mmCIF file of C-alpha atoms in Angstrom:
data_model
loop_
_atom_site.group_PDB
_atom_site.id
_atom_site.type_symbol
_atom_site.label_atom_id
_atom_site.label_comp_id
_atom_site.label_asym_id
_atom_site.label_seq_id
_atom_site.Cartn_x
_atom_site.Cartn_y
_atom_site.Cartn_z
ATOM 1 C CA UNK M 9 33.944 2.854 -60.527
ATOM 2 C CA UNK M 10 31.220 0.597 -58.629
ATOM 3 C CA UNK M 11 30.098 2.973 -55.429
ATOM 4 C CA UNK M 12 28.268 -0.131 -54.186
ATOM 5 C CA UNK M 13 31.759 -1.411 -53.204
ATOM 6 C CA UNK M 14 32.599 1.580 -52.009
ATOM 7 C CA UNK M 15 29.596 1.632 -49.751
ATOM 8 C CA UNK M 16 30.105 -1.418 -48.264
ATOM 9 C CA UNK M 17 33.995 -0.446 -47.517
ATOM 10 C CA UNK M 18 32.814 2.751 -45.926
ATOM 11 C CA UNK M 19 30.080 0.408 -43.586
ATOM 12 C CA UNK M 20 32.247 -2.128 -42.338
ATOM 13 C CA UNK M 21 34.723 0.828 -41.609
ATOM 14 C CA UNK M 22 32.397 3.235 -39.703
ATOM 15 C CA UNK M 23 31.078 -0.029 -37.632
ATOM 16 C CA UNK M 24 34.932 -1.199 -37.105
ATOM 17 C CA UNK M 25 35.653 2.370 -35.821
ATOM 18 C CA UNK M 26 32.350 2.689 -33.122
ATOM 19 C CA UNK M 27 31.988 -0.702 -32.259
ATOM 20 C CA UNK M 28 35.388 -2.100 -31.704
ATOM 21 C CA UNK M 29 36.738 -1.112 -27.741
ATOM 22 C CA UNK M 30 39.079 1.833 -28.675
ATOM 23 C CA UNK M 31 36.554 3.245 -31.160
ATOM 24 C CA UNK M 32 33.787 2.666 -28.003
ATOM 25 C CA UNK M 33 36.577 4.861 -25.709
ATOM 26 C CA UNK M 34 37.120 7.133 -27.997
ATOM 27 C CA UNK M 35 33.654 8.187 -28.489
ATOM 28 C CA UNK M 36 32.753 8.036 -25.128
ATOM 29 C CA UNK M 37 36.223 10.142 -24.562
ATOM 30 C CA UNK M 38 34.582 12.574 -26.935
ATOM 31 C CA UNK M 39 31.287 12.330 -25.920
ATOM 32 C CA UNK M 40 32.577 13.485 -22.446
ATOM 33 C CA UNK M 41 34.187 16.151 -23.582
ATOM 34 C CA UNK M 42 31.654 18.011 -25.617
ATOM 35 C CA UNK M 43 29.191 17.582 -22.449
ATOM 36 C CA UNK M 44 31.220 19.291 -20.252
ATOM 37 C CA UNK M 45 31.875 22.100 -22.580
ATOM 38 C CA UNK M 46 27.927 22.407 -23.750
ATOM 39 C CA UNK M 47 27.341 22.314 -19.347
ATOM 40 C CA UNK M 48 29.682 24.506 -18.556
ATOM 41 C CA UNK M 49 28.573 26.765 -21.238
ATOM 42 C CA UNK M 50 25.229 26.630 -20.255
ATOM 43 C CA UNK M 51 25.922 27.269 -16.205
ATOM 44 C CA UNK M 52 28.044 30.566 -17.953
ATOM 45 C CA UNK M 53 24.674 31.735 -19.661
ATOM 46 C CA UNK M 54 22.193 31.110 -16.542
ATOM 47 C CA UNK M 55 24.634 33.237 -14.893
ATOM 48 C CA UNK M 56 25.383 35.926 -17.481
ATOM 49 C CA UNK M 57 21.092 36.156 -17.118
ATOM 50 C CA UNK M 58 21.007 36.472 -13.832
ATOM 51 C CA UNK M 59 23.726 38.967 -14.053
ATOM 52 C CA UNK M 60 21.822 41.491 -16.724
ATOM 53 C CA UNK M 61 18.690 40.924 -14.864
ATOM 54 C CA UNK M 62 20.686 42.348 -11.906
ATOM 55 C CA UNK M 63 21.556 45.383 -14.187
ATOM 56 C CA UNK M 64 18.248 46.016 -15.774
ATOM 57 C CA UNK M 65 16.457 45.990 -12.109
ATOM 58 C CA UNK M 66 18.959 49.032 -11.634
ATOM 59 C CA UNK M 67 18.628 50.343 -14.988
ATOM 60 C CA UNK M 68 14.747 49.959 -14.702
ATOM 61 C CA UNK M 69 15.010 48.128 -17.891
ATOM 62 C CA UNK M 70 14.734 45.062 -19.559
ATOM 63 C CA UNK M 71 18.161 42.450 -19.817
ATOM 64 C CA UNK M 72 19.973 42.857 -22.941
ATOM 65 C CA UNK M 73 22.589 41.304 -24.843
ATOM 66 C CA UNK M 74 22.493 37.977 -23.448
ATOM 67 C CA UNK M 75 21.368 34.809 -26.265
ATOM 68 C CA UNK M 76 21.839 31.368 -25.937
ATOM 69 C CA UNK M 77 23.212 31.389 -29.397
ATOM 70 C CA UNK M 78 26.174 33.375 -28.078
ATOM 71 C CA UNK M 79 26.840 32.074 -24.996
ATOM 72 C CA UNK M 80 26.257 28.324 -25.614
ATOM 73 C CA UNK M 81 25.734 27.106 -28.896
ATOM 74 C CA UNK M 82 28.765 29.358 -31.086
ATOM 75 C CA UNK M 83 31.227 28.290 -27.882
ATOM 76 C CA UNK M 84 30.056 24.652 -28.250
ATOM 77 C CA UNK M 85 30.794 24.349 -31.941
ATOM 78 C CA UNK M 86 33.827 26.375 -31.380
ATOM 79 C CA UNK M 87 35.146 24.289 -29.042
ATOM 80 C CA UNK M 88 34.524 21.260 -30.723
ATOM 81 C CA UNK M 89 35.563 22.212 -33.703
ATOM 82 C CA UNK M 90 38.824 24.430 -33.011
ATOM 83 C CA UNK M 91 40.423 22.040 -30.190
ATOM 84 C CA UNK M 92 38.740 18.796 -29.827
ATOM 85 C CA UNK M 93 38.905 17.940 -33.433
ATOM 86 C CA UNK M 94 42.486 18.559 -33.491
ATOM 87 C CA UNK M 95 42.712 15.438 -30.921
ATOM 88 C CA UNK M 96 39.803 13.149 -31.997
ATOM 89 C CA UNK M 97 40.148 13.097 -35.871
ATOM 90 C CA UNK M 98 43.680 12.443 -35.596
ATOM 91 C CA UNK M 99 42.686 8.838 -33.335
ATOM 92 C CA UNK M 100 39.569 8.324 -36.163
ATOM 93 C CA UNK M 101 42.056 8.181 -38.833
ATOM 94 C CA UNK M 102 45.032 6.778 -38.110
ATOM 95 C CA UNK M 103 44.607 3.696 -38.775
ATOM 96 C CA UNK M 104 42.366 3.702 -42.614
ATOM 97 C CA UNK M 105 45.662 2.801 -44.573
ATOM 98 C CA UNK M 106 48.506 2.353 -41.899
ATOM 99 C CA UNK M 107 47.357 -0.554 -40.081
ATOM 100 C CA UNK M 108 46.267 -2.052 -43.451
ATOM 101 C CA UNK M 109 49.867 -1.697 -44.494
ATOM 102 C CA UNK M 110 51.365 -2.927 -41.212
ATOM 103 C CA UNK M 111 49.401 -6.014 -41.704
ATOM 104 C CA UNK M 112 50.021 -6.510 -45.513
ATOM 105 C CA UNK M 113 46.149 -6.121 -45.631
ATOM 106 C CA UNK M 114 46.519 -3.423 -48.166
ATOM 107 C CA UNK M 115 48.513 -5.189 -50.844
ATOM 108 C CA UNK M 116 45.573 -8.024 -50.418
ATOM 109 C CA UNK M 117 43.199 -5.425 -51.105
ATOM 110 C CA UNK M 118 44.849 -3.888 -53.991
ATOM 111 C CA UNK M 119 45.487 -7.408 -55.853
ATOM 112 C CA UNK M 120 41.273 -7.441 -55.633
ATOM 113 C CA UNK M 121 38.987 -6.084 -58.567
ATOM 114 C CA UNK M 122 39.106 -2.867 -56.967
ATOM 115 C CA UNK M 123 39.316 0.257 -57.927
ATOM 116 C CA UNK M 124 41.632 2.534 -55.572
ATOM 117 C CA UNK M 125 39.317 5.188 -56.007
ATOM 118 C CA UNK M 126 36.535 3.061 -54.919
ATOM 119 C CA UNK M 127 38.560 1.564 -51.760
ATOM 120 C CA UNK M 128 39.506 5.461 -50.980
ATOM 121 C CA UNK M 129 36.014 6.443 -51.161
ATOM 122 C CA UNK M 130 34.933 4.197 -49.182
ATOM 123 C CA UNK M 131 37.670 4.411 -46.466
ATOM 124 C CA UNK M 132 36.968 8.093 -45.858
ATOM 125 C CA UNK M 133 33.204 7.751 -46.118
ATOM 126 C CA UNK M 134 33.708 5.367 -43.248
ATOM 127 C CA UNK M 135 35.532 7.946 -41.118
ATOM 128 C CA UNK M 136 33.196 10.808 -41.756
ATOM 129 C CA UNK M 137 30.135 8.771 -41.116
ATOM 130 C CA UNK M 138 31.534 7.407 -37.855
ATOM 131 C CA UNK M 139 32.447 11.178 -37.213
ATOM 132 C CA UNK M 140 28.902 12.544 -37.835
ATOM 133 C CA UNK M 141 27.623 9.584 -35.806
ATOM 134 C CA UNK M 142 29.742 10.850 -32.874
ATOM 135 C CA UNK M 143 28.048 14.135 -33.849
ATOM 136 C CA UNK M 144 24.394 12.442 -33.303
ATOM 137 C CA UNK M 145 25.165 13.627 -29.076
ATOM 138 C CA UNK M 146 24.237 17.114 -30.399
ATOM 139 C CA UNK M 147 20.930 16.371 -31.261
ATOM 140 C CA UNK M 148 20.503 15.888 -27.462
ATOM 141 C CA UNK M 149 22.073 18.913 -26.697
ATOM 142 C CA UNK M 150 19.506 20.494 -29.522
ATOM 143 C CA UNK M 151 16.703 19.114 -27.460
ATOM 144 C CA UNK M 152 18.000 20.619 -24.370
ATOM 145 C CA UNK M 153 18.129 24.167 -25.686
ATOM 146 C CA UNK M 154 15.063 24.137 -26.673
ATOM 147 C CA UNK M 155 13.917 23.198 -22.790
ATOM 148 C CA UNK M 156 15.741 25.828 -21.238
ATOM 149 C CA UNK M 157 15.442 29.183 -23.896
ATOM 150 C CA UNK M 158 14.800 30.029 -27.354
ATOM 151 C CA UNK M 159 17.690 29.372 -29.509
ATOM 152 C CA UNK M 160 18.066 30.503 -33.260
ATOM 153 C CA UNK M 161 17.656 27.119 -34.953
ATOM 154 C CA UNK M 162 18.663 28.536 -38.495
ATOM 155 C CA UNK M 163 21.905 29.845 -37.274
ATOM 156 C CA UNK M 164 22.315 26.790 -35.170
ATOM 157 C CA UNK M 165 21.982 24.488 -38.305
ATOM 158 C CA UNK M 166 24.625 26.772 -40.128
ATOM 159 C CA UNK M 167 26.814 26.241 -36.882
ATOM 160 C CA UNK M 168 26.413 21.886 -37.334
ATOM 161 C CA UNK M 169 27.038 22.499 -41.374
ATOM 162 C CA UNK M 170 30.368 24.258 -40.662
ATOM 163 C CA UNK M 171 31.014 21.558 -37.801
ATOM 164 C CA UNK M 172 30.394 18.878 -40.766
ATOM 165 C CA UNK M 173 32.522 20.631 -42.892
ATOM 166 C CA UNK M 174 35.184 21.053 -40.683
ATOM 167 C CA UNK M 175 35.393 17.116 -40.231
ATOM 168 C CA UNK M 176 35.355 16.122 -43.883
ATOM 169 C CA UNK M 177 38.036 18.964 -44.340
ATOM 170 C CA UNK M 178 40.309 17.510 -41.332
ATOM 171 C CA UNK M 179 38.813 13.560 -41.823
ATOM 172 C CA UNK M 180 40.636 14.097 -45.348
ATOM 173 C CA UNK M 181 43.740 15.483 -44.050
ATOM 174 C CA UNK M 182 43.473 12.229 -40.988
ATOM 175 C CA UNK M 183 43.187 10.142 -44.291
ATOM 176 C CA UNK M 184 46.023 11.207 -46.745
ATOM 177 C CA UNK M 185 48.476 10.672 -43.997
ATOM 178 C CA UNK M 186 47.636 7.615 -43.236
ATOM 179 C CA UNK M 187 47.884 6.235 -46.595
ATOM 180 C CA UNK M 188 51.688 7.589 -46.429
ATOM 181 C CA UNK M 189 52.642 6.031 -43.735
ATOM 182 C CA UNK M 190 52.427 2.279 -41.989
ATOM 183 C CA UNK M 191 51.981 2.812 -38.506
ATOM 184 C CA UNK M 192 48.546 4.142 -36.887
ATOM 185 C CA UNK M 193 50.828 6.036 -34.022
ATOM 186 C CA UNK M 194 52.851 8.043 -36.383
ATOM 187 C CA UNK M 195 49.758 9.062 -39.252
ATOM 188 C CA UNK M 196 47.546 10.277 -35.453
ATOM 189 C CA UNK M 197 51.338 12.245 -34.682
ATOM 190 C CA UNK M 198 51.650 13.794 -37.870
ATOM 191 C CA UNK M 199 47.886 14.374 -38.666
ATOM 192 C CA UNK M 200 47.682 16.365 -34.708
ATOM 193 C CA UNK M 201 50.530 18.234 -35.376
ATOM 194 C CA UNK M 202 49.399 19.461 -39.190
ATOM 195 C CA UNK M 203 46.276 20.518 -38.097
ATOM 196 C CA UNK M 204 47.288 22.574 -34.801
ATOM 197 C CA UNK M 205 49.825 24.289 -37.714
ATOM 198 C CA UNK M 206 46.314 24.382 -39.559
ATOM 199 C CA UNK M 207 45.232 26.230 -36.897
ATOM 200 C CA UNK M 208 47.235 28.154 -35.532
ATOM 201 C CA UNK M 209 49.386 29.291 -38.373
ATOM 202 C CA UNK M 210 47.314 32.335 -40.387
ATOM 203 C CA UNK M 211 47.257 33.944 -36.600
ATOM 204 C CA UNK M 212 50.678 34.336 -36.133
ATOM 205 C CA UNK M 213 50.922 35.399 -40.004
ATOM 206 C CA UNK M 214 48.891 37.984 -39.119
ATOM 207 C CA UNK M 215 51.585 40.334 -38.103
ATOM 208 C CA UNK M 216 53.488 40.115 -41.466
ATOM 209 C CA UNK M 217 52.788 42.527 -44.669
ATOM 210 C CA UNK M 218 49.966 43.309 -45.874
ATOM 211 C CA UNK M 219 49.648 40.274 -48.440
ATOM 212 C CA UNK M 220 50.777 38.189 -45.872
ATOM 213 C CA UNK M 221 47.796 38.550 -43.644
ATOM 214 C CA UNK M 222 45.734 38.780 -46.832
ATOM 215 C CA UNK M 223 46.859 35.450 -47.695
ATOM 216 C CA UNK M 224 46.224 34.342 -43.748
ATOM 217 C CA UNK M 225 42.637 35.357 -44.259
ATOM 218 C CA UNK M 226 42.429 33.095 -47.235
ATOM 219 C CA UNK M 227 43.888 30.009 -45.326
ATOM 220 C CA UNK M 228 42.222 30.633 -42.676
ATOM 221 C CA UNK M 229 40.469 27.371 -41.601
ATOM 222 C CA UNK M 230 39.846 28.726 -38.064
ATOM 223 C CA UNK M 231 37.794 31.851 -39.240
ATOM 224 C CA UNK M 232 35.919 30.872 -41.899
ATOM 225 C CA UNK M 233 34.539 28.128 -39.375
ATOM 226 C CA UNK M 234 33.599 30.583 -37.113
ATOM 227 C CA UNK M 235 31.441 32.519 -39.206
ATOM 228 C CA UNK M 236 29.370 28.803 -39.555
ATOM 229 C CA UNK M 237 29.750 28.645 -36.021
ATOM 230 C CA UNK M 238 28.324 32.295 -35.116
ATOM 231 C CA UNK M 239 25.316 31.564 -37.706
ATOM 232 C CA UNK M 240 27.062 33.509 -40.969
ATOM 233 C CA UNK M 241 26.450 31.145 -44.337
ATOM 234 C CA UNK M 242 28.695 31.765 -46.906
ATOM 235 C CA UNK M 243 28.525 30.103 -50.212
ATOM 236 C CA UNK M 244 32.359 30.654 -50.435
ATOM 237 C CA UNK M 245 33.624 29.547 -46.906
ATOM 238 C CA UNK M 246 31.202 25.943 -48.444
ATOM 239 C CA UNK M 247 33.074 25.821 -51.566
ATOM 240 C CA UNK M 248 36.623 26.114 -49.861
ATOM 241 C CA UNK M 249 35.604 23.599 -47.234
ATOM 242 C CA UNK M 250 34.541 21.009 -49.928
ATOM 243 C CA UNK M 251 37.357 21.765 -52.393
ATOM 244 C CA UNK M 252 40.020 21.401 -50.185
ATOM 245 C CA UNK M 253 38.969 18.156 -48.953
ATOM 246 C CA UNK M 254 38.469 16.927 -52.854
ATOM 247 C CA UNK M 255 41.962 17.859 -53.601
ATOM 248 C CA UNK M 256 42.688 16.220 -50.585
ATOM 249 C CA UNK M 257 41.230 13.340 -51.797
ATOM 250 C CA UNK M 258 42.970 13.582 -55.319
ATOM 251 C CA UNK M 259 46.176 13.464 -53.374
ATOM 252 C CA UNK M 260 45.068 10.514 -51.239
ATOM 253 C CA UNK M 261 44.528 8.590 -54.584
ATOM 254 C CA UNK M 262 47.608 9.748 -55.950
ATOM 255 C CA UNK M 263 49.669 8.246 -52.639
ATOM 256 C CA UNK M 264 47.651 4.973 -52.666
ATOM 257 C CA UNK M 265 48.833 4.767 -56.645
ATOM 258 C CA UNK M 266 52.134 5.107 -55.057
ATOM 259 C CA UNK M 267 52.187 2.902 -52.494
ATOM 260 C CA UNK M 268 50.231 0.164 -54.927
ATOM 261 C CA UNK M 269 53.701 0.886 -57.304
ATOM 262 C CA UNK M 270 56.127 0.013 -54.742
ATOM 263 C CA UNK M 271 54.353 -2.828 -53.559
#
């Protein structure tokens, strides 16, 4: 397997996805979207200060329980993470393998010296690196927290880990369906609506027997991101994150052997 090949896939796909006019939108569309949540969660903590303040001066005491960790940086990366995620992977993804097999771009690739591990690897290293470039806005928002308060960097950098993880987990989901189908439209349909059941679906098994919500707990994509996003590292939440997505990736490779087979 040559990587270089890979690399050079995975750069011409990250620029084709940021600098092309729907991949300029769609960042800008997500862009947007995490300002107004990291605003409005910051306008929510000025006020929750000024409301303990107002307690304490009655109390005769100093304000408690209010951190910017809590009120702005956890609902940031939950936010991001837990809903608009769900809406911008799908649109970063859609079109890896589908529009190459609209076209007939794929079978042109695959009659090539390459590897379909190597044109894999670099497809979704394209995705996730124009995802963590569309990540890059929170370094601003970093910068800006450290104006206005005192936030807790370490658990802040275990809140952007999970957010990472999160992306490669979903980015790989984003990825395998669009190698099984050939239109951009339905792989973003099908990848949204498998990862709101992603989401959603160990809550409502919750309310079954007992090693039904055990087994929710497992699956659980939702929580074990929000322990990264509340500041808790876990070794095993890392290795669940990253095995997932490999096996995702083994099952990628296994549909692109497929698709290679029925020409």
């Amino acid at each position: 397997m040559n990587l270089g090949r890979s690399y050079k896939i995975a750069v011409r796909e990250a620029r084709g996805l940021l600098w092309s006019t729907g991949g300029g939108l769609i960042v800008g569309t997500f862009w947007a979207a995490t300002g107004l949540i990291f605003t409005l969660n910051l306008f929510q903590f000025e006020r929750g200060i000024r409301l303990a303040a107002q307690q304490a001066s009655k109390l005769q005491s100093g304000p408690a329980g209010v951190h910017i960790n809590d009120w702005v940086v956890s609902q940031t990366f939950d936010l991001t993470g837990g809903v608009l995620f769900i809406f911008f992977i799908p649109l970063l993804t859609m079109r890896a393998f589908a529009e190459e097999r609209r076209t007939g771009n794929l079978e042109l690739l695959m009659s090539q010296p390459l590897a379909g591990s190597e044109l894999l690897i670099g497809k979704l290293a394209g995705s996730v690196l124009a995802l963590v470039s569309c990540l890059s806005i929170f370094l601003v928002y970093g910068v800006v927290l450290g104006i206005v308060s005192t936030p807790d960097w370490t658990a802040t950098l275990v809140g952007a880990l999970g957010l990472v993880l999160l992306g490669i987990l979903f980015t790989s989901i984003g990825t395998l369906l669009s190698v099984l189908t050939r239109s951009p439209i339905e792989a973003a349909v099908l990848t949204l609506g498998l990862l709101l059941l992603i989401v959603t679906g160990p809550a409502m098994m919750s309310n079954g027997p007992e090693w039904v919500r055990g087994m929710a707990e497992f699956l659980s994509v939702e929580g074990r991101f929000r322990d990264f996003s509340h500041g808790v590292f876990d070794l095993s939440h890392v290795a669940f994150f990253l095995g997932s997505s490999l096996l995702l990736w083994a099952a990628s490779l296994r549909g692109l052997d497929i698709v290679r087979w029925q020409g």
